[in-house]
CSV table of C-alpha atoms in Angstrom, one decimal:
chain,number,residue,atom,x,y,z
P,513,MET,CA,130.7,112.3,98.1
P,514,SER,CA,129.0,115.1,99.4
P,515,SER,CA,130.7,118.1,99.9
P,516,ILE,CA,131.2,119.0,103.8
P,517,ARG,CA,128.6,121.1,105.7
P,518,ILE,CA,130.9,123.3,108.0
P,519,PRO,CA,128.5,125.5,110.4
P,520,GLN,CA,128.0,129.0,109.1
P,521,ARG,CA,126.9,130.4,112.0
P,522,ILE,CA,127.4,129.3,115.6
P,523,LEU,CA,126.3,131.1,119.0
P,524,VAL,CA,128.5,131.1,121.9
P,525,ALA,CA,125.9,131.0,124.9
P,526,PRO,CA,128.2,129.8,128.5
P,527,SER,CA,127.5,130.7,132.0
P,528,GLY,CA,131.0,132.2,134.1
P,529,PHE,CA,133.7,129.5,135.2
P,530,LYS,CA,133.4,130.4,139.3
P,531,GLU,CA,136.8,132.4,140.5
P,532,SER,CA,138.2,131.9,137.1
P,533,LEU,CA,136.6,133.7,134.2
P,534,ASP,CA,132.9,135.0,133.7
P,535,ALA,CA,130.6,134.3,131.0
P,536,ASP,CA,131.8,137.2,128.7
P,537,GLY,CA,135.5,135.9,129.1
P,538,VAL,CA,134.2,132.6,128.0
P,539,ALA,CA,132.3,133.7,125.3
P,540,ARG,CA,135.4,135.0,124.2
P,541,ALA,CA,137.6,132.4,124.8
P,542,ILE,CA,135.5,130.2,123.1
P,543,ALA,CA,134.8,131.9,119.6
P,544,ALA,CA,139.1,132.8,119.8
P,545,GLY,CA,139.1,129.0,119.6
P,546,ILE,CA,136.5,128.2,116.8
P,547,ARG,CA,137.9,131.0,114.8
P,548,ARG,CA,141.5,128.6,114.7
P,549,VAL,CA,139.8,126.8,112.9
P,550,ILE,CA,136.7,128.0,111.0
P,551,PRO,CA,138.2,131.9,110.4
P,552,GLY,CA,135.2,133.3,108.0
P,553,VAL,CA,132.6,131.4,110.7
P,554,ARG,CA,129.8,134.1,112.5
P,555,VAL,CA,130.2,133.8,116.1
P,556,ASP,CA,127.4,135.0,117.9
P,557,GLU,CA,128.3,135.4,121.7
P,558,PHE,CA,125.6,135.8,124.3
P,559,PRO,CA,126.9,135.5,127.9
P,560,VAL,CA,124.3,134.5,129.6
P,561,PRO,CA,123.5,135.8,132.9
P,562,ASP,CA,122.6,133.4,135.3
P,563,GLY,CA,122.0,135.4,138.8
P,564,GLY,CA,125.9,135.0,139.5
P,565,GLU,CA,129.5,136.5,139.0
P,566,GLY,CA,129.3,139.0,136.5
P,567,THR,CA,125.6,139.3,135.8
P,568,ALA,CA,125.4,143.5,136.9
P,569,ALA,CA,128.0,144.2,135.0
P,570,ALA,CA,126.2,142.6,131.4
P,571,LEU,CA,122.7,143.8,132.7
P,572,ALA,CA,123.9,147.6,133.1
P,573,ALA,CA,126.1,147.2,129.5
P,574,ALA,CA,123.1,145.7,127.6
P,575,THR,CA,120.5,148.5,128.9
P,576,GLY,CA,123.0,151.6,128.7
P,577,GLY,CA,122.7,151.3,132.8
P,578,VAL,CA,126.0,152.0,134.7
P,579,LEU,CA,127.5,150.1,137.9
P,580,VAL,CA,127.5,152.1,141.0
P,581,PRO,CA,130.9,151.5,143.1
P,582,ALA,CA,129.5,150.8,146.6
P,583,ARG,CA,131.6,148.8,150.1
P,584,VAL,CA,130.2,147.0,152.1
P,585,THR,CA,130.4,143.7,154.6
P,586,GLY,CA,131.9,140.7,152.9
P,587,PRO,CA,130.7,137.5,153.8
P,588,THR,CA,133.7,136.4,156.1
P,589,GLY,CA,133.2,140.2,157.8
P,590,ALA,CA,135.9,142.7,156.2
P,591,PRO,CA,135.3,145.3,154.0
P,592,VAL,CA,135.0,144.4,150.1
P,593,ASP,CA,134.9,146.8,146.8
P,594,ALA,CA,131.4,145.6,145.7
P,595,HIS,CA,128.4,147.2,143.1
P,596,TRP,CA,125.5,147.0,142.4
P,597,ALA,CA,123.6,148.6,138.6
P,598,ARG,CA,120.9,151.2,137.5
P,599,LEU,CA,119.6,149.4,134.6
P,600,GLY,CA,118.4,151.9,132.0
P,601,GLY,CA,116.6,151.9,128.7
P,602,VAL,CA,113.0,151.0,129.5
P,603,SER,CA,114.5,149.2,132.6
P,604,GLU,CA,115.0,152.7,134.4
P,605,GLY,CA,114.0,152.8,137.8
P,606,THR,CA,115.2,148.8,138.3
P,607,ALA,CA,118.7,148.2,140.4
P,608,VAL,CA,120.3,144.7,139.9
P,609,VAL,CA,121.7,143.4,143.2
P,610,GLU,CA,124.7,140.9,142.5
P,611,MET,CA,124.7,138.7,145.2
P,612,ALA,CA,128.2,137.2,144.3
P,613,ALA,CA,129.5,141.1,144.5
P,614,ALA,CA,129.2,141.2,148.2
P,615,GLY,CA,128.9,137.7,149.5
P,616,GLY,CA,130.4,135.2,146.8
P,617,LEU,CA,132.8,131.8,147.7
P,618,ARG,CA,135.7,134.3,145.7
P,619,LEU,CA,135.6,136.5,148.6
P,620,VAL,CA,136.4,134.1,151.4
P,621,PRO,CA,140.0,132.6,151.4
P,622,ARG,CA,140.1,129.1,151.0
P,623,ASP,CA,141.3,128.9,154.3
P,624,ARG,CA,138.7,130.1,156.3
P,625,ARG,CA,135.6,128.4,153.8
P,626,ASP,CA,133.5,128.0,156.1
P,627,PRO,CA,129.6,127.9,155.7
P,628,GLY,CA,128.2,128.3,159.1
P,629,ALA,CA,130.3,131.7,159.8
P,630,THR,CA,129.9,133.5,156.5
P,631,THR,CA,127.0,136.8,156.2
P,632,THR,CA,124.9,137.8,153.7
P,633,ARG,CA,125.4,141.2,155.5
P,634,GLY,CA,126.9,143.3,152.5
P,635,VAL,CA,124.0,142.3,150.4
P,636,GLY,CA,121.5,143.8,152.6
P,637,GLU,CA,124.0,146.5,152.7
P,638,LEU,CA,123.5,146.4,148.4
P,639,ILE,CA,119.9,146.4,148.6
P,640,ALA,CA,119.8,149.3,150.9
P,641,ALA,CA,122.2,151.3,148.5
P,642,ALA,CA,119.6,150.9,146.0
P,643,LEU,CA,116.5,151.7,147.9
P,644,ASP,CA,118.4,155.1,149.3
P,645,ALA,CA,119.3,155.3,145.3
P,646,GLY,CA,115.3,155.4,144.6
P,647,ALA,CA,115.3,151.7,142.8
P,648,ARG,CA,111.8,151.6,142.5
P,649,ARG,CA,112.5,147.6,141.6
P,650,ILE,CA,115.7,145.5,142.7
P,651,ILE,CA,116.5,142.3,141.5
P,652,VAL,CA,118.8,140.5,143.6
P,653,GLY,CA,120.9,137.7,141.5
P,654,CYS,CA,121.8,134.4,143.4
P,655,GLY,CA,125.3,132.8,142.6
P,656,ASP,CA,128.3,131.7,143.2
P,657,SER,CA,127.5,132.5,146.6
P,658,GLY,CA,130.0,131.7,149.7
P,659,THR,CA,127.1,132.3,152.2
P,660,SER,CA,124.7,129.7,154.1
P,661,ASP,CA,123.3,132.0,156.8
P,662,GLY,CA,119.4,131.8,155.6
P,663,GLY,CA,119.5,135.6,154.6
P,664,ALA,CA,120.0,136.7,158.7
P,665,GLY,CA,122.8,139.4,157.3
P,666,ALA,CA,120.8,140.5,154.8
P,667,LEU,CA,118.2,141.1,157.3
P,668,GLN,CA,120.1,143.0,160.0
P,669,ALA,CA,121.9,145.2,157.5
P,670,LEU,CA,118.0,146.1,156.2
P,671,GLY,CA,117.2,147.2,159.8
P,672,ALA,CA,115.8,143.6,161.5
P,673,ARG,CA,117.0,142.4,164.5
P,674,VAL,CA,118.2,138.5,164.5
P,675,LEU,CA,117.7,138.1,168.6
P,676,ASP,CA,118.4,135.1,171.4
P,677,ALA,CA,115.8,134.2,173.9
P,678,GLU,CA,117.3,136.5,176.4
P,679,GLY,CA,116.9,139.4,173.5
P,680,ARG,CA,120.8,139.8,172.5
P,681,VAL,CA,121.5,140.1,168.9
P,682,VAL,CA,122.3,136.5,167.6
P,683,PRO,CA,125.7,137.2,165.6
P,684,ASP,CA,126.5,136.7,162.1
P,685,GLY,CA,127.2,133.0,160.8
P,686,GLY,CA,124.6,130.7,159.7
P,687,ARG,CA,126.0,127.9,162.9
P,688,HIS,CA,124.2,131.1,165.4
P,689,LEU,CA,120.9,130.7,164.3
P,690,ALA,CA,120.5,128.2,165.7
P,691,GLY,CA,119.8,130.4,169.1
P,692,ALA,CA,117.5,132.8,167.0
P,693,ALA,CA,114.4,132.7,169.1
P,694,SER,CA,112.5,135.8,167.6
P,695,LEU,CA,112.7,138.8,165.2
P,696,ASP,CA,112.3,142.2,165.9
P,697,LEU,CA,111.2,144.2,162.6
P,698,SER,CA,110.1,147.8,163.8
P,699,GLY,CA,113.7,149.0,162.1
P,700,LEU,CA,113.0,147.4,159.1
P,701,HIS,CA,114.3,150.1,155.8
P,702,LEU,CA,111.7,152.0,155.7
P,703,ARG,CA,111.3,152.1,151.1
P,704,VAL,CA,111.4,148.3,152.2
P,705,ALA,CA,107.8,147.8,151.3
P,706,GLU,CA,107.7,150.4,148.6
P,707,ALA,CA,109.5,148.4,146.2
P,708,GLU,CA,109.5,145.6,144.3
P,709,ILE,CA,112.1,143.1,145.5
P,710,VAL,CA,112.7,139.9,142.9
P,711,LEU,CA,115.1,137.0,143.8
P,712,ALA,CA,116.4,135.4,140.2
P,713,CYS,CA,117.0,131.9,141.6
P,714,ASN,CA,117.2,128.3,140.8
P,715,ILE,CA,114.0,127.1,141.7
P,716,HIS,CA,115.7,123.8,142.5
P,717,ASN,CA,117.4,124.4,145.6
P,718,VAL,CA,115.7,124.4,148.9
P,719,LEU,CA,116.2,125.5,152.2
P,720,CYS,CA,116.0,122.4,154.6
P,721,GLY,CA,115.4,118.1,154.3
P,722,PRO,CA,117.9,116.3,152.5
P,723,ARG,CA,118.4,117.8,149.5
P,724,GLY,CA,118.8,121.7,152.0
P,725,VAL,CA,121.2,123.6,151.1
P,726,ALA,CA,123.3,122.4,153.5
P,727,ARG,CA,123.7,119.1,152.6
P,728,VAL,CA,124.0,120.1,149.1
P,729,PHE,CA,126.4,123.1,148.7
P,730,GLY,CA,127.6,123.2,152.4
P,731,PRO,CA,130.5,120.5,151.4
P,732,GLN,CA,131.4,123.0,148.3
P,733,LYS,CA,131.4,125.4,150.8
P,734,GLY,CA,134.1,124.0,152.1
P,735,ALA,CA,132.2,122.9,155.4
P,736,THR,CA,132.9,119.6,156.7
P,737,PRO,CA,130.3,116.2,157.5
P,738,GLU,CA,130.2,117.9,160.9
P,739,GLN,CA,129.8,121.4,160.2
P,740,VAL,CA,127.4,120.2,157.6
P,741,GLU,CA,125.5,118.9,160.0
P,742,GLU,CA,125.5,121.5,162.6
P,743,LEU,CA,124.1,124.2,159.8
P,744,SER,CA,121.3,121.9,158.4
P,745,ALA,CA,120.7,121.9,162.5
P,746,ALA,CA,120.4,125.7,162.7
P,747,LEU,CA,118.7,126.5,159.1
P,748,ASP,CA,115.7,124.2,161.1
P,749,SER,CA,115.6,126.1,163.3
P,750,TRP,CA,115.5,129.1,161.1
P,751,ALA,CA,113.0,128.1,158.9
P,752,ALA,CA,111.0,127.4,162.2
P,753,LEU,CA,111.7,130.9,163.4
P,754,LEU,CA,110.5,132.8,160.0
P,755,GLU,CA,107.8,130.9,160.1
P,756,ARG,CA,106.6,131.8,163.6
P,757,CYS,CA,107.8,135.1,163.8
P,758,SER,CA,107.8,136.4,160.0
P,759,PRO,CA,104.9,138.5,158.2
P,760,PHE,CA,105.1,136.4,155.2
P,761,GLY,CA,106.5,132.8,156.5
P,762,GLY,CA,103.0,131.6,157.6
P,763,ALA,CA,102.3,131.7,153.7
P,764,MET,CA,104.5,129.8,152.1
P,765,ASP,CA,106.8,127.1,152.4
P,766,VAL,CA,110.0,127.9,153.8
P,767,ARG,CA,111.3,124.9,154.3
P,768,THR,CA,111.2,123.1,151.1
P,769,GLY,CA,109.1,125.9,149.1
P,770,GLN,CA,110.9,126.6,145.4
P,771,GLY,CA,113.9,128.8,146.0
P,772,THR,CA,114.1,128.9,149.5
P,773,GLY,CA,117.8,127.6,149.0
P,774,ALA,CA,118.8,129.7,147.1
P,775,SER,CA,122.9,131.7,147.9
P,776,GLY,CA,122.7,129.7,151.1
P,777,GLY,CA,118.5,130.3,152.2
P,778,LEU,CA,118.9,134.4,151.0
P,779,GLY,CA,115.8,133.4,149.5
P,780,ALA,CA,114.0,132.0,152.4
P,781,GLY,CA,114.7,135.0,154.7
P,782,LEU,CA,114.1,138.1,151.8
P,783,ALA,CA,110.5,136.4,151.0
P,784,ALA,CA,109.6,135.0,154.8
P,785,VAL,CA,110.6,139.2,155.4
P,786,LEU,CA,110.9,141.5,153.3
P,787,GLY,CA,108.0,139.3,151.2
P,788,ALA,CA,110.4,138.8,147.7
P,789,ARG,CA,109.6,137.1,144.9
P,790,LEU,CA,111.3,134.1,144.0
P,791,ALA,CA,111.5,133.3,140.5
P,792,PRO,CA,113.7,131.4,138.1
P,793,ARG,CA,116.4,132.5,137.3
P,794,PHE,CA,116.0,132.7,133.5
P,795,GLU,CA,112.5,133.8,133.3
P,796,VAL,CA,113.6,137.1,134.8
P,797,LEU,CA,117.2,137.3,133.2
P,798,LEU,CA,116.2,136.5,129.5
P,799,ASP,CA,112.5,136.1,129.5
P,800,GLY,CA,111.5,139.5,131.6
P,801,GLY,CA,112.3,142.0,129.2
P,802,LEU,CA,116.0,143.5,130.6
P,803,LEU,CA,118.1,142.5,128.0
P,804,PRO,CA,117.5,144.4,123.7
P,805,GLN,CA,118.8,140.9,122.0
P,806,SER,CA,116.6,137.9,122.1
P,807,LEU,CA,118.2,134.6,123.5
P,808,ASP,CA,115.8,132.1,121.9
P,809,ASP,CA,115.5,134.4,118.2
P,810,LEU,CA,119.8,134.4,118.1
P,811,LEU,CA,119.3,130.4,118.6
P,812,ALA,CA,116.7,130.3,115.6
P,813,GLU,CA,118.8,131.8,113.3
P,814,ALA,CA,122.5,129.6,114.4
P,815,ASP,CA,123.7,126.5,113.2
P,816,LEU,CA,125.5,124.5,116.5
P,817,VAL,CA,125.2,126.4,120.1
P,818,ILE,CA,128.1,125.9,122.4
P,819,THR,CA,127.2,126.4,125.9
P,820,ALA,CA,129.6,126.2,129.3
P,821,GLU,CA,130.3,125.9,132.8
P,822,GLY,CA,133.0,125.5,135.3
P,823,ALA,CA,131.4,121.9,136.4
P,824,ILE,CA,128.8,119.5,134.3
P,825,ASP,CA,127.9,116.8,136.7
P,826,PHE,CA,124.9,115.4,137.8
P,827,GLN,CA,123.3,118.9,139.0
P,828,THR,CA,123.6,120.3,135.2
P,829,PRO,CA,120.5,119.5,134.3
P,830,ARG,CA,118.5,120.9,137.6
P,831,GLY,CA,118.4,124.4,136.4
P,832,LYS,CA,122.5,125.1,135.5
P,833,VAL,CA,123.3,127.1,132.6
P,834,PRO,CA,123.7,124.9,130.1
P,835,ALA,CA,120.5,123.0,130.5
P,836,GLU,CA,118.8,126.2,130.1
P,837,ILE,CA,119.8,126.5,126.4
P,838,ALA,CA,119.2,123.1,125.9
P,839,LEU,CA,116.4,123.1,126.4
P,840,ARG,CA,115.9,126.3,124.5
P,841,ALA,CA,117.8,125.0,121.8
P,842,ARG,CA,116.2,121.3,121.2
P,843,VAL,CA,112.8,123.4,121.0
P,844,ALA,CA,114.7,125.7,118.0
P,845,GLY,CA,116.1,122.1,116.6
P,846,VAL,CA,119.2,123.2,117.0
P,847,PRO,CA,122.6,120.5,117.9
P,848,VAL,CA,124.4,121.8,121.2
P,849,LEU,CA,128.0,121.0,122.7
P,850,GLY,CA,128.4,121.5,125.6
P,851,ILE,CA,132.2,122.3,127.0
P,852,ALA,CA,133.0,122.4,131.0
P,853,GLY,CA,135.9,122.7,133.2
P,854,THR,CA,135.3,119.1,134.8
P,855,LEU,CA,133.3,116.3,133.9
P,856,GLY,CA,131.8,115.3,137.3
P,857,GLU,CA,129.8,112.6,138.2
P,858,GLY,CA,126.6,111.8,136.2
P,859,ALA,CA,127.6,113.9,133.6
P,860,PRO,CA,126.6,111.8,130.6
P,861,ALA,CA,123.2,112.7,132.3
P,862,VAL,CA,123.1,116.0,129.8
P,863,HIS,CA,122.8,114.3,126.8
P,864,ASP,CA,119.4,113.3,128.1
P,865,ILE,CA,117.9,116.9,128.1
P,866,GLY,CA,120.1,117.7,124.7
P,867,ILE,CA,123.3,118.2,125.0
P,868,GLY,CA,124.8,115.9,122.2
P,869,ALA,CA,128.1,115.7,123.5
P,870,ILE,CA,130.2,117.3,126.2
P,871,ALA,CA,134.3,118.0,126.6
P,872,SER,CA,136.7,119.1,129.3
P,873,ILE,CA,139.2,121.9,129.0
P,874,LEU,CA,141.4,119.3,130.6
P,875,THR,CA,143.7,117.8,128.9
P,876,VAL,CA,146.1,116.5,132.0
P,877,PRO,CA,145.7,116.5,135.5
P,878,MET,CA,146.3,119.6,137.0
P,879,PRO,CA,146.0,121.7,140.3
P,880,LEU,CA,142.7,123.1,140.4
P,881,GLU,CA,144.8,126.7,140.7
P,882,GLU,CA,147.0,126.0,137.9
P,883,ALA,CA,143.4,125.2,136.0
P,884,VAL,CA,141.5,128.7,137.1
P,885,ALA,CA,145.0,131.2,136.7
P,886,ASN,CA,144.6,129.5,133.3
P,887,GLY,CA,141.2,129.3,132.3
P,888,GLU,CA,141.6,131.1,129.1
P,889,GLU,CA,143.8,129.3,127.3
P,890,LEU,CA,142.6,126.1,127.9
P,891,LEU,CA,138.9,127.5,126.9
P,892,ARG,CA,140.7,128.3,123.5
P,893,ASP,CA,142.5,125.3,123.1
P,894,ALA,CA,139.3,122.9,124.2
P,895,ALA,CA,136.9,125.3,121.6
P,896,GLU,CA,139.4,124.2,118.8
P,897,ARG,CA,139.4,120.6,120.0
P,898,SER,CA,135.9,120.4,120.0
P,899,MET,CA,135.6,122.0,116.5
P,900,ARG,CA,138.0,120.2,114.9
P,901,LEU,CA,135.5,117.0,115.9
P,902,VAL,CA,132.9,118.5,114.6
P,903,LEU,CA,134.3,119.2,110.6
P,904,LEU,CA,135.6,115.6,111.1
P,905,GLY,CA,131.9,114.2,112.0
P,906,SER,CA,130.7,116.3,108.8
P,907,ALA,CA,133.2,115.1,106.7
P,908,LEU,CA,132.1,111.6,107.5
P,909,ALA,CA,128.6,112.4,107.2
P,910,ALA,CA,129.2,113.8,103.8
P,911,ARG,CA,131.5,110.5,102.9
P,912,ALA,CA,128.4,108.2,103.9
P,913,GLU,CA,126.1,110.2,101.8
């Protein structure tokens, strides 16, 4: 019988768990669980910036930049304390605006979750703050949004006016876009034309149609079936207006173009009106030269990769962090284990993209609020259980040799 092969170097590369832990916190918890089982193992922690919560802080820390605080309009219209990042090093002159900091789902109280009523106005205020500070390039991280207003709120914060047929300003909220009839761009922020704006987004998300954001993400953001249909119709009207009236709308597929549905349609609004580029988020955040450490280099040296996200389900293969990690790990020839808050419908499909095994942090039924509050402890325990299974598998393999 051969000796048991214990992993010597493990890469932990997770996303955040919405409303519980950011990616850095998830990575620390998993690493702690691993070390309970293999105390001396080398664990490389690589919290994956995916455009959602924690992205601005992660990139600021990695580049020697700073987080700039800002008080802006939150998704429900009330002021919130937010931030944007001024990057350092070779990325000086680049700002990162994390839409979740101003329009994230966590900023919407559970009893007020209606994506037809929330606004991205605060996101536009953060972009304006970065422009005023001299940013020449602005990366907008799209993720964890609680909005579906097609970017109309952000555009209005940047000086655009969305008007109804009577020339009145359309109220904030996606459902009101059904009444939008024209765009007045005469007051648009002057520095918009001088800066490069890039949205780091999930390009699988589109604005309209059967897979449009209202139908796919509306229920997750609190919409009833009736509200989903109302919002879907309003975004159809908004798409038609953008195609007709915006400077870049006629040159792009506003309705079903890649990334147009990012952050509830923020992608469509900023691309059609500001000329923003919609790019795959990992291409921008991982391969765009922002980070001093290469994920692919770490993968090449790992014996095992553990990735994680709040829910592994049928949407995971469509551009989520575990799918990206699995794709890169397959190229490197490294096995992947996925840990999730919950395993939902279609979760086994991730095996087809290269995730060898999956595990949930939940061992008994519990309310969502309890799981969110105890996410760190549950993750540590799940990582420990998973590593014990890895060692058991290694022991069986050694016995069979």
